[in-house]
Amino acid sequence: MIIWREALSVGVDLIDTEHQELIRKLNDFMEACTKQSGKDKILETLSFLKSYTVEHFSDEESLMQEVEYPDYPVHKQIHDGFVNKVEELERSVLEKGPSVLSTIKLNRLLVDWLINHITKTDVHIGEYIKNREAAS
Ligand SMILES: [Fe+2]
């Protein structure tokens, strides 16, 4: 279970709220996995992610463009990579049915995204905005 903490804060309310929603979903999914019902929950989680990531990434990307964030192209590429992985996993689950391996893959993807991407990539947007405001 991932608990929201200050280290996960980007410092932009909208983005933090959306990340909290994603963490809630990941926790729901992890809980289902511990109750051996991850396979039942995987398609629902994937379809939530497909629509929610479009909204969330486009909010983050608009913010980056608005503040003329220099690392925008690289960050956008990472987002596109996540979207592709979610779509790929959904396709495979639809074709072959849910499996233990697919639930492990989704868990890994979500943890990588929510922990690594937020703490190593998203937080820099907040830092950039803070420095920009301090300089103006
Ligand atoms: Fe991001």
Short mmCIF file of C-alpha atoms and ligand atoms in Angstrom, two decimals:
data_model
loop_
_atom_site.label_atom_id
_atom_site.label_comp_id
_atom_site.label_asym_id
_atom_site.label_seq_id
_atom_site.Cartn_x
_atom_site.Cartn_y
_atom_site.Cartn_z
CA MET A 1 0.00 0.00 0.00
CA ILE A 2 1.31 3.42 -0.93
CA ILE A 3 0.60 6.21 1.49
CA TRP A 4 0.61 9.78 0.28
CA ARG A 5 3.52 11.70 1.73
CA GLU A 6 5.20 15.04 1.27
CA ALA A 7 7.96 13.54 -0.92
CA LEU A 8 5.27 12.74 -3.50
CA SER A 9 4.04 16.31 -3.66
CA VAL A 10 4.78 18.18 -6.87
CA GLY A 11 3.54 21.38 -5.24
CA VAL A 12 0.78 21.99 -7.78
CA ASP A 13 -2.65 21.26 -6.27
CA LEU A 14 -4.34 19.89 -9.40
CA ILE A 15 -1.47 17.50 -10.16
CA ASP A 16 -1.17 16.36 -6.55
CA THR A 17 -4.92 15.66 -6.37
CA GLU A 18 -4.78 13.61 -9.56
CA HIS A 19 -1.75 11.67 -8.29
CA GLN A 20 -3.64 10.93 -5.07
CA GLU A 21 -6.51 9.52 -7.11
CA LEU A 22 -4.08 7.31 -9.03
CA ILE A 23 -2.52 6.09 -5.79
CA ARG A 24 -6.01 5.27 -4.49
CA LYS A 25 -6.59 3.15 -7.58
CA LEU A 26 -3.23 1.41 -7.24
CA ASN A 27 -4.00 0.62 -3.59
CA ASP A 28 -7.41 -0.79 -4.57
CA PHE A 29 -5.72 -2.97 -7.15
CA MET A 30 -2.98 -4.12 -4.75
CA GLU A 31 -5.62 -4.97 -2.17
CA ALA A 32 -7.54 -7.02 -4.74
CA CYS A 33 -4.29 -8.87 -5.54
CA THR A 34 -3.74 -9.77 -1.89
CA LYS A 35 -7.29 -11.17 -1.82
CA GLN A 36 -6.50 -13.23 -4.92
CA SER A 37 -8.97 -11.18 -6.97
CA GLY A 38 -6.40 -9.18 -8.95
CA LYS A 39 -7.38 -11.00 -12.13
CA ASP A 40 -11.00 -9.82 -11.74
CA LYS A 41 -9.89 -6.26 -11.13
CA ILE A 42 -7.25 -5.94 -13.85
CA LEU A 43 -9.50 -4.96 -16.77
CA GLU A 44 -11.40 -2.44 -14.68
CA THR A 45 -8.11 -0.90 -13.49
CA LEU A 46 -6.70 -0.81 -17.02
CA SER A 47 -9.78 0.85 -18.46
CA PHE A 48 -9.77 3.43 -15.64
CA LEU A 49 -6.09 4.12 -16.32
CA LYS A 50 -6.67 4.51 -20.04
CA SER A 51 -9.16 7.31 -19.59
CA TYR A 52 -7.67 8.86 -16.47
CA THR A 53 -4.12 9.03 -17.81
CA VAL A 54 -5.30 10.90 -20.91
CA GLU A 55 -6.87 13.52 -18.64
CA HIS A 56 -4.03 13.60 -16.13
CA PHE A 57 -1.18 13.68 -18.64
CA SER A 58 -2.88 16.37 -20.66
CA ASP A 59 -3.26 18.48 -17.49
CA GLU A 60 0.43 18.01 -16.68
CA GLU A 61 1.45 18.70 -20.27
CA SER A 62 -0.67 21.88 -20.48
CA LEU A 63 0.94 23.09 -17.27
CA MET A 64 4.43 22.40 -18.66
CA GLN A 65 3.63 24.28 -21.85
CA GLU A 66 2.10 27.15 -19.93
CA VAL A 67 5.25 27.68 -17.87
CA GLU A 68 7.55 26.95 -20.85
CA TYR A 69 9.09 23.99 -19.06
CA PRO A 70 12.38 23.17 -20.86
CA ASP A 71 12.19 19.38 -20.35
CA TYR A 72 8.69 19.15 -21.77
CA PRO A 73 9.60 17.02 -24.86
CA VAL A 74 11.36 14.36 -22.77
CA HIS A 75 8.61 14.35 -20.16
CA LYS A 76 5.95 14.01 -22.85
CA GLN A 77 7.82 11.04 -24.31
CA ILE A 78 7.77 9.32 -20.91
CA HIS A 79 4.00 9.90 -20.68
CA ASP A 80 3.48 8.47 -24.16
CA GLY A 81 5.52 5.44 -23.09
CA PHE A 82 3.19 4.86 -20.13
CA VAL A 83 0.10 5.17 -22.31
CA ASN A 84 1.57 2.63 -24.74
CA LYS A 85 2.35 0.19 -21.95
CA VAL A 86 -1.18 0.45 -20.53
CA GLU A 87 -2.68 -0.07 -24.00
CA GLU A 88 -0.36 -2.98 -24.72
CA LEU A 89 -1.22 -4.67 -21.44
CA GLU A 90 -4.94 -4.14 -21.99
CA ARG A 91 -4.69 -5.64 -25.47
CA SER A 92 -2.88 -8.65 -24.14
CA VAL A 93 -5.40 -9.17 -21.30
CA LEU A 94 -8.30 -8.84 -23.75
CA GLU A 95 -6.71 -11.35 -26.10
CA LYS A 96 -5.37 -13.90 -23.66
CA GLY A 97 -7.45 -13.25 -20.56
CA PRO A 98 -6.10 -12.05 -17.22
CA SER A 99 -3.17 -13.95 -15.73
CA VAL A 100 -0.96 -13.75 -12.68
CA LEU A 101 1.79 -12.39 -14.93
CA SER A 102 -0.44 -9.58 -16.23
CA THR A 103 -1.39 -8.56 -12.69
CA ILE A 104 2.30 -8.49 -11.73
CA LYS A 105 3.07 -6.39 -14.82
CA LEU A 106 0.34 -3.89 -13.95
CA ASN A 107 1.51 -3.68 -10.35
CA ARG A 108 5.06 -3.03 -11.50
CA LEU A 109 3.97 -0.43 -14.03
CA LEU A 110 1.88 1.44 -11.47
CA VAL A 111 4.54 1.41 -8.79
CA ASP A 112 7.18 2.53 -11.30
CA TRP A 113 4.97 5.31 -12.47
CA LEU A 114 3.58 6.50 -9.19
CA ILE A 115 6.79 6.31 -7.24
CA ASN A 116 9.63 6.71 -9.71
CA HIS A 117 7.95 9.01 -12.18
CA ILE A 118 6.45 11.32 -9.55
CA THR A 119 9.52 11.55 -7.33
CA LYS A 120 12.14 11.67 -10.09
CA THR A 121 10.38 13.45 -12.95
CA ASP A 122 7.17 15.22 -11.94
CA VAL A 123 8.67 16.95 -8.90
CA HIS A 124 11.01 18.89 -11.20
CA ILE A 125 8.03 20.68 -12.72
CA GLY A 126 7.13 22.00 -9.26
CA GLU A 127 10.74 23.00 -8.57
CA TYR A 128 10.96 24.78 -11.90
CA ILE A 129 7.76 26.72 -11.22
CA LYS A 130 8.97 27.71 -7.76
CA ASN A 131 12.32 28.96 -9.09
CA ARG A 132 10.61 30.77 -11.91
CA GLU A 133 8.31 32.57 -9.49
CA ALA A 134 11.23 33.42 -7.22
CA ALA A 135 13.15 34.90 -10.15
CA SER A 136 10.33 37.10 -11.39
FE FE B 1 4.43 13.32 -15.46
#
